[in-house]
PDB file of C-alpha atoms in Angstrom:
ATOM      1  CA  UNK A   1      57.210 -31.274 -29.714  1.00 46.00           C
ATOM      2  CA  UNK A   2      55.662 -32.992 -26.705  1.00 46.00           C
ATOM      3  CA  UNK A   3      57.649 -30.720 -24.406  1.00 46.00           C
ATOM      4  CA  UNK A   4      56.288 -27.651 -26.222  1.00 45.00           C
ATOM      5  CA  UNK A   5      52.641 -28.865 -25.859  1.00 42.00           C
ATOM      6  CA  UNK A   6      53.189 -29.632 -22.151  1.00 48.00           C
ATOM      7  CA  UNK A   7      54.596 -26.136 -21.525  1.00 43.00           C
ATOM      8  CA  UNK A   8      51.665 -24.540 -23.360  1.00 44.00           C
ATOM      9  CA  UNK A   9      49.179 -26.494 -21.224  1.00 44.00           C
ATOM     10  CA  UNK A  10      50.947 -25.421 -18.041  1.00 41.00           C
ATOM     11  CA  UNK A  11      50.872 -21.819 -19.212  1.00 44.00           C
ATOM     12  CA  UNK A  12      47.076 -21.962 -19.812  1.00 42.00           C
ATOM     13  CA  UNK A  13      46.437 -23.464 -16.353  1.00 40.00           C
ATOM     14  CA  UNK A  14      48.700 -20.855 -14.799  1.00 42.00           C
ATOM     15  CA  UNK A  15      46.766 -18.054 -16.552  1.00 36.00           C
ATOM     16  CA  UNK A  16      43.469 -19.358 -15.169  1.00 38.00           C
ATOM     17  CA  UNK A  17      44.803 -19.665 -11.627  1.00 37.00           C
ATOM     18  CA  UNK A  18      46.504 -16.293 -11.676  1.00 39.00           C
ATOM     19  CA  UNK A  19      43.587 -14.159 -12.865  1.00 43.00           C
ATOM     20  CA  UNK A  20      42.133 -15.633 -16.047  1.00 43.00           C
ATOM     21  CA  UNK A  21      38.367 -16.004 -16.350  1.00 40.00           C
ATOM     22  CA  UNK A  22      37.161 -19.419 -15.229  1.00 37.00           C
ATOM     23  CA  UNK A  23      33.873 -21.012 -16.307  1.00 39.00           C
ATOM     24  CA  UNK A  24      32.350 -20.200 -12.918  1.00 36.00           C
ATOM     25  CA  UNK A  25      33.342 -16.533 -13.237  1.00 39.00           C
ATOM     26  CA  UNK A  26      31.719 -16.355 -16.656  1.00 43.00           C
ATOM     27  CA  UNK A  27      28.375 -17.584 -15.261  1.00 40.00           C
ATOM     28  CA  UNK A  28      25.859 -14.760 -14.654  1.00 47.00           C
ATOM     29  CA  UNK A  29      25.350 -13.726 -11.028  1.00 48.00           C
ATOM     30  CA  UNK A  30      22.266 -15.188  -9.367  1.00 46.00           C
ATOM     31  CA  UNK A  31      19.279 -12.875  -9.540  1.00 53.00           C
ATOM     32  CA  UNK A  32      18.340 -11.233  -6.276  1.00 58.00           C
ATOM     33  CA  UNK A  33      15.087 -12.509  -4.803  1.00 71.00           C
ATOM     34  CA  UNK A  34      12.373  -9.864  -4.643  1.00 66.00           C
ATOM     35  CA  UNK A  35      10.170  -9.756  -1.554  1.00 80.00           C
ATOM     36  CA  UNK A  36       6.616 -10.400  -2.839  1.00 80.00           C
ATOM     37  CA  UNK A  37       5.262  -8.187  -0.038  1.00 90.00           C
ATOM     38  CA  UNK A  38       7.290  -5.174  -1.138  1.00 96.00           C
ATOM     39  CA  UNK A  39       4.873  -2.299  -1.734  1.00 98.00           C
ATOM     40  CA  UNK A  40       4.664  -1.290  -5.418  1.00 98.00           C
ATOM     41  CA  UNK A  41       6.124   2.131  -6.146  1.00 97.00           C
ATOM     42  CA  UNK A  42       3.724   4.794  -7.358  1.00 98.00           C
ATOM     43  CA  UNK A  43       3.378   8.478  -8.181  1.00 98.00           C
ATOM     44  CA  UNK A  44      -0.039  10.176  -7.930  1.00 98.00           C
ATOM     45  CA  UNK A  45      -1.213  13.768  -7.715  1.00 98.00           C
ATOM     46  CA  UNK A  46      -2.805  15.171  -4.583  1.00 98.00           C
ATOM     47  CA  UNK A  47      -5.604  17.730  -4.451  1.00 98.00           C
ATOM     48  CA  UNK A  48      -3.126  20.573  -4.941  1.00 97.00           C
ATOM     49  CA  UNK A  49      -1.851  18.962  -8.136  1.00 97.00           C
ATOM     50  CA  UNK A  50       1.450  18.008  -6.512  1.00 97.00           C
ATOM     51  CA  UNK A  51       2.992  14.648  -7.369  1.00 98.00           C
ATOM     52  CA  UNK A  52       3.335  12.425  -4.317  1.00 98.00           C
ATOM     53  CA  UNK A  53       5.259   9.171  -4.391  1.00 98.00           C
ATOM     54  CA  UNK A  54       5.685   6.261  -2.029  1.00 98.00           C
ATOM     55  CA  UNK A  55       9.419   6.950  -2.179  1.00 97.00           C
ATOM     56  CA  UNK A  56       8.751  10.368  -0.639  1.00 98.00           C
ATOM     57  CA  UNK A  57       7.668   8.644   2.566  1.00 98.00           C
ATOM     58  CA  UNK A  58      10.521   6.140   2.826  1.00 97.00           C
ATOM     59  CA  UNK A  59      11.367   5.344   6.443  1.00 97.00           C
ATOM     60  CA  UNK A  60       7.812   6.006   7.656  1.00 98.00           C
ATOM     61  CA  UNK A  61       4.762   3.884   8.339  1.00 98.00           C
ATOM     62  CA  UNK A  62       2.184   4.416   5.596  1.00 98.00           C
ATOM     63  CA  UNK A  63      -1.536   3.647   5.486  1.00 98.00           C
ATOM     64  CA  UNK A  64      -3.308   3.454   2.128  1.00 98.00           C
ATOM     65  CA  UNK A  65      -7.092   3.817   2.381  1.00 98.00           C
ATOM     66  CA  UNK A  66      -9.188   3.203  -0.732  1.00 98.00           C
ATOM     67  CA  UNK A  67     -12.183   5.489  -0.604  1.00 98.00           C
ATOM     68  CA  UNK A  68     -15.484   6.132  -2.405  1.00 98.00           C
ATOM     69  CA  UNK A  69     -17.765   8.505  -0.519  1.00 98.00           C
ATOM     70  CA  UNK A  70     -20.776   7.252  -2.459  1.00 97.00           C
ATOM     71  CA  UNK A  71     -20.349   3.775  -0.949  1.00 98.00           C
ATOM     72  CA  UNK A  72     -22.503   2.974   2.122  1.00 98.00           C
ATOM     73  CA  UNK A  73     -19.670   0.957   3.653  1.00 98.00           C
ATOM     74  CA  UNK A  74     -17.418   4.032   3.467  1.00 98.00           C
ATOM     75  CA  UNK A  75     -20.205   6.198   4.872  1.00 98.00           C
ATOM     76  CA  UNK A  76     -20.392   3.786   7.808  1.00 97.00           C
ATOM     77  CA  UNK A  77     -16.880   4.831   8.854  1.00 98.00           C
ATOM     78  CA  UNK A  78     -17.161   8.552   8.034  1.00 98.00           C
ATOM     79  CA  UNK A  79     -20.673   9.510   9.186  1.00 96.00           C
ATOM     80  CA  UNK A  80     -19.863   9.520  12.903  1.00 96.00           C
ATOM     81  CA  UNK A  81     -16.217  10.479  12.535  1.00 97.00           C
ATOM     82  CA  UNK A  82     -14.634   7.063  13.138  1.00 97.00           C
ATOM     83  CA  UNK A  83     -12.330   7.130  10.112  1.00 98.00           C
ATOM     84  CA  UNK A  84     -11.400  10.731  10.815  1.00 98.00           C
ATOM     85  CA  UNK A  85     -10.401   9.831  14.384  1.00 98.00           C
ATOM     86  CA  UNK A  86      -8.168   7.036  13.114  1.00 98.00           C
ATOM     87  CA  UNK A  87      -6.542   9.392  10.624  1.00 98.00           C
ATOM     88  CA  UNK A  88      -5.926  12.033  13.266  1.00 98.00           C
ATOM     89  CA  UNK A  89      -4.701   9.584  15.904  1.00 98.00           C
ATOM     90  CA  UNK A  90      -2.009   8.039  13.729  1.00 98.00           C
ATOM     91  CA  UNK A  91      -0.915  11.041  11.688  1.00 98.00           C
ATOM     92  CA  UNK A  92      -0.163  12.748  15.002  1.00 98.00           C
ATOM     93  CA  UNK A  93       2.170   9.818  15.701  1.00 98.00           C
ATOM     94  CA  UNK A  94       4.016  10.339  12.422  1.00 98.00           C
ATOM     95  CA  UNK A  95       2.125   7.827  10.285  1.00 98.00           C
ATOM     96  CA  UNK A  96       1.491   8.877   6.686  1.00 98.00           C
ATOM     97  CA  UNK A  97      -2.170   8.354   5.807  1.00 98.00           C
ATOM     98  CA  UNK A  98      -2.998   8.432   2.093  1.00 98.00           C
ATOM     99  CA  UNK A  99      -6.620   8.290   0.983  1.00 98.00           C
ATOM    100  CA  UNK A 100      -6.773   6.971  -2.581  1.00 98.00           C
ATOM    101  CA  UNK A 101      -9.642   7.279  -5.034  1.00 98.00           C
ATOM    102  CA  UNK A 102      -9.368   4.781  -7.887  1.00 98.00           C
ATOM    103  CA  UNK A 103     -12.849   5.505  -9.270  1.00 98.00           C
ATOM    104  CA  UNK A 104     -12.899   6.216 -12.985  1.00 98.00           C
ATOM    105  CA  UNK A 105     -14.199   9.588 -14.134  1.00 97.00           C
ATOM    106  CA  UNK A 106     -18.011   9.850 -13.947  1.00 95.00           C
ATOM    107  CA  UNK A 107     -18.263   6.643 -11.890  1.00 97.00           C
ATOM    108  CA  UNK A 108     -19.385   6.459  -8.267  1.00 97.00           C
ATOM    109  CA  UNK A 109     -16.774   7.933  -5.950  1.00 97.00           C
ATOM    110  CA  UNK A 110     -15.092  10.119  -8.565  1.00 98.00           C
ATOM    111  CA  UNK A 111     -15.004  13.828  -7.758  1.00 97.00           C
ATOM    112  CA  UNK A 112     -13.218  16.883  -9.017  1.00 97.00           C
ATOM    113  CA  UNK A 113     -10.422  18.211  -6.833  1.00 97.00           C
ATOM    114  CA  UNK A 114     -12.759  20.980  -5.654  1.00 97.00           C
ATOM    115  CA  UNK A 115     -15.352  18.352  -4.822  1.00 97.00           C
ATOM    116  CA  UNK A 116     -12.811  16.437  -2.740  1.00 98.00           C
ATOM    117  CA  UNK A 117     -11.697  19.573  -0.941  1.00 98.00           C
ATOM    118  CA  UNK A 118     -15.279  20.435  -0.053  1.00 98.00           C
ATOM    119  CA  UNK A 119     -15.988  16.879   1.092  1.00 97.00           C
ATOM    120  CA  UNK A 120     -12.891  16.776   3.301  1.00 97.00           C
ATOM    121  CA  UNK A 121     -13.754  20.099   4.884  1.00 97.00           C
ATOM    122  CA  UNK A 122     -17.352  19.089   5.546  1.00 97.00           C
ATOM    123  CA  UNK A 123     -16.467  15.650   6.954  1.00 97.00           C
ATOM    124  CA  UNK A 124     -13.412  16.766   8.901  1.00 97.00           C
ATOM    125  CA  UNK A 125     -11.238  14.155   7.185  1.00 98.00           C
ATOM    126  CA  UNK A 126      -7.605  14.294   8.287  1.00 97.00           C
ATOM    127  CA  UNK A 127      -5.447  12.208   5.940  1.00 98.00           C
ATOM    128  CA  UNK A 128      -1.939  13.317   5.035  1.00 98.00           C
ATOM    129  CA  UNK A 129      -3.170  13.597   1.454  1.00 98.00           C
ATOM    130  CA  UNK A 130      -5.901  12.499  -0.921  1.00 98.00           C
ATOM    131  CA  UNK A 131      -4.454  10.940  -4.081  1.00 98.00           C
ATOM    132  CA  UNK A 132      -6.323  10.676  -7.365  1.00 98.00           C
ATOM    133  CA  UNK A 133      -5.926   7.396  -9.282  1.00 98.00           C
ATOM    134  CA  UNK A 134      -8.492   7.887 -12.049  1.00 97.00           C
ATOM    135  CA  UNK A 135      -6.944   5.317 -14.409  1.00 97.00           C
ATOM    136  CA  UNK A 136      -6.865   2.772 -11.573  1.00 98.00           C
ATOM    137  CA  UNK A 137      -3.248   1.821 -12.180  1.00 98.00           C
ATOM    138  CA  UNK A 138      -2.212   2.067  -8.524  1.00 98.00           C
ATOM    139  CA  UNK A 139      -5.354   0.404  -7.213  1.00 98.00           C
ATOM    140  CA  UNK A 140      -4.817  -2.566  -9.510  1.00 98.00           C
ATOM    141  CA  UNK A 141      -1.114  -2.765  -8.610  1.00 98.00           C
ATOM    142  CA  UNK A 142      -2.153  -3.181  -4.967  1.00 98.00           C
ATOM    143  CA  UNK A 143      -5.056  -5.506  -5.720  1.00 97.00           C
ATOM    144  CA  UNK A 144      -7.596  -3.063  -4.253  1.00 98.00           C
ATOM    145  CA  UNK A 145     -11.016  -4.622  -4.669  1.00 98.00           C
ATOM    146  CA  UNK A 146     -13.326  -2.707  -2.352  1.00 98.00           C
ATOM    147  CA  UNK A 147     -13.960   0.558  -0.585  1.00 98.00           C
ATOM    148  CA  UNK A 148     -12.928   0.809   2.106  1.00 98.00           C
ATOM    149  CA  UNK A 149      -9.788  -1.294   1.810  1.00 98.00           C
ATOM    150  CA  UNK A 150      -6.619  -0.812   3.818  1.00 98.00           C
ATOM    151  CA  UNK A 151      -2.941  -1.465   3.132  1.00 98.00           C
ATOM    152  CA  UNK A 152      -0.333  -0.803   5.818  1.00 98.00           C
ATOM    153  CA  UNK A 153       3.321  -0.423   4.816  1.00 98.00           C
ATOM    154  CA  UNK A 154       6.211  -0.505   7.279  1.00 98.00           C
ATOM    155  CA  UNK A 155       9.343   1.661   7.356  1.00 98.00           C
ATOM    156  CA  UNK A 156      11.150  -0.742   5.017  1.00 97.00           C
ATOM    157  CA  UNK A 157       8.483  -0.432   2.341  1.00 98.00           C
ATOM    158  CA  UNK A 158       6.979  -3.857   3.034  1.00 98.00           C
ATOM    159  CA  UNK A 159       3.244  -4.442   3.172  1.00 98.00           C
ATOM    160  CA  UNK A 160       2.473  -5.757   6.637  1.00 98.00           C
ATOM    161  CA  UNK A 161      -1.303  -5.756   6.236  1.00 98.00           C
ATOM    162  CA  UNK A 162      -3.820  -5.889   3.383  1.00 98.00           C
ATOM    163  CA  UNK A 163      -7.560  -6.160   3.691  1.00 98.00           C
ATOM    164  CA  UNK A 164     -10.632  -5.006   5.579  1.00 98.00           C
ATOM    165  CA  UNK A 165     -10.694  -2.139   8.041  1.00 98.00           C
ATOM    166  CA  UNK A 166     -12.425  -4.295  10.662  1.00 98.00           C
ATOM    167  CA  UNK A 167     -14.204  -7.602  11.230  1.00 98.00           C
ATOM    168  CA  UNK A 168     -17.807  -6.336  11.082  1.00 96.00           C
ATOM    169  CA  UNK A 169     -18.803  -6.817   7.472  1.00 96.00           C
ATOM    170  CA  UNK A 170     -21.829  -4.536   7.623  1.00 96.00           C
ATOM    171  CA  UNK A 171     -22.834  -1.035   6.559  1.00 95.00           C
ATOM    172  CA  UNK A 172     -24.170  -0.106   9.985  1.00 96.00           C
ATOM    173  CA  UNK A 173     -22.257   2.519  11.936  1.00 96.00           C
ATOM    174  CA  UNK A 174     -23.372   1.100  15.297  1.00 97.00           C
ATOM    175  CA  UNK A 175     -21.440  -2.109  14.563  1.00 97.00           C
ATOM    176  CA  UNK A 176     -18.146  -0.219  14.804  1.00 97.00           C
ATOM    177  CA  UNK A 177     -18.399  -0.134  18.603  1.00 95.00           C
ATOM    178  CA  UNK A 178     -18.116  -3.918  18.862  1.00 97.00           C
ATOM    179  CA  UNK A 179     -15.799  -4.480  15.915  1.00 97.00           C
ATOM    180  CA  UNK A 180     -12.165  -5.540  15.929  1.00 97.00           C
ATOM    181  CA  UNK A 181     -10.329  -2.738  14.149  1.00 98.00           C
ATOM    182  CA  UNK A 182      -7.456  -4.216  12.145  1.00 98.00           C
ATOM    183  CA  UNK A 183      -5.820  -0.837  11.499  1.00 98.00           C
ATOM    184  CA  UNK A 184      -5.387  -0.187  15.201  1.00 98.00           C
ATOM    185  CA  UNK A 185      -4.274  -3.737  15.946  1.00 98.00           C
ATOM    186  CA  UNK A 186      -1.618  -3.816  13.223  1.00 98.00           C
ATOM    187  CA  UNK A 187      -0.298  -0.269  13.588  1.00 98.00           C
ATOM    188  CA  UNK A 188       0.013  -0.488  17.364  1.00 98.00           C
ATOM    189  CA  UNK A 189       1.991  -3.718  17.001  1.00 98.00           C
ATOM    190  CA  UNK A 190       4.386  -2.737  14.219  1.00 98.00           C
ATOM    191  CA  UNK A 191       5.002   0.727  15.643  1.00 98.00           C
ATOM    192  CA  UNK A 192       6.068  -0.971  18.862  1.00 98.00           C
ATOM    193  CA  UNK A 193       8.597  -3.064  16.944  1.00 97.00           C
ATOM    194  CA  UNK A 194       6.507  -6.244  16.944  1.00 98.00           C
ATOM    195  CA  UNK A 195       5.551  -8.351  13.913  1.00 97.00           C
ATOM    196  CA  UNK A 196       2.142  -7.742  12.402  1.00 97.00           C
ATOM    197  CA  UNK A 197      -0.357 -10.055  14.168  1.00 97.00           C
ATOM    198  CA  UNK A 198      -2.603 -10.083  11.093  1.00 97.00           C
ATOM    199  CA  UNK A 199      -1.211 -10.072   7.570  1.00 97.00           C
ATOM    200  CA  UNK A 200      -4.277 -10.405   5.359  1.00 97.00           C
ATOM    201  CA  UNK A 201      -8.050 -10.415   5.637  1.00 98.00           C
ATOM    202  CA  UNK A 202     -10.782 -10.469   3.027  1.00 97.00           C
ATOM    203  CA  UNK A 203     -11.882  -6.883   2.347  1.00 97.00           C
ATOM    204  CA  UNK A 204     -15.539  -5.947   2.258  1.00 98.00           C
ATOM    205  CA  UNK A 205     -17.542  -3.039   0.880  1.00 98.00           C
ATOM    206  CA  UNK A 206     -18.379  -1.682  -2.566  1.00 98.00           C
ATOM    207  CA  UNK A 207     -16.311  -2.790  -5.536  1.00 98.00           C
ATOM    208  CA  UNK A 208     -13.724  -0.268  -6.698  1.00 98.00           C
ATOM    209  CA  UNK A 209     -15.241   1.518  -9.709  1.00 98.00           C
ATOM    210  CA  UNK A 210     -12.373   1.024 -12.129  1.00 98.00           C
ATOM    211  CA  UNK A 211     -12.392   2.266 -15.699  1.00 95.00           C
ATOM    212  CA  UNK A 212     -13.553  -0.321 -18.230  1.00 91.00           C
ATOM    213  CA  UNK A 213     -10.621  -2.344 -19.603  1.00 84.00           C
TER     214      UNK A 213
END
């Protein structure tokens, strides 16, 4: 009897060593850590009604610019063509520039697609696309609080900058000449293969006119 029990025990051990499932193997695999700076995925329609997604621009540098043309702080950057020059400069270098409007319908900044087309033509705006976020879902996912507000995403889909467009927290166009432009500083660095010298700043401007909760 004892010999039979001993043989059975040996057989069980042998099964475990030769391919049976051990306690460690039964334990669930450790969850992969998610980079908190990974840019949230989104799908929004552009002015032509085409769905555009962040995934579409994988492998490229992407700038997200929250915009409300009724905001004096936005006007500061558009009136003399400063924002347009930034858009043109970097899109020519292959950067994807997405202007996002998260204003709720009938609130300041909201326009019809025809209104946006007319505004872009009149101002000479040169983004890759204007994306409409009327329900504010994308703006809230990115923590957009003001217009203008900038988010820069690298080729790996990681946010390398979030915050203000520059360090002059005013609505006066003449202050742009002496300001430190964070978009230029960050893009020039990361496009040259260097780490972002500035990761976050406090944005300034008008509050994003989200729909009431």
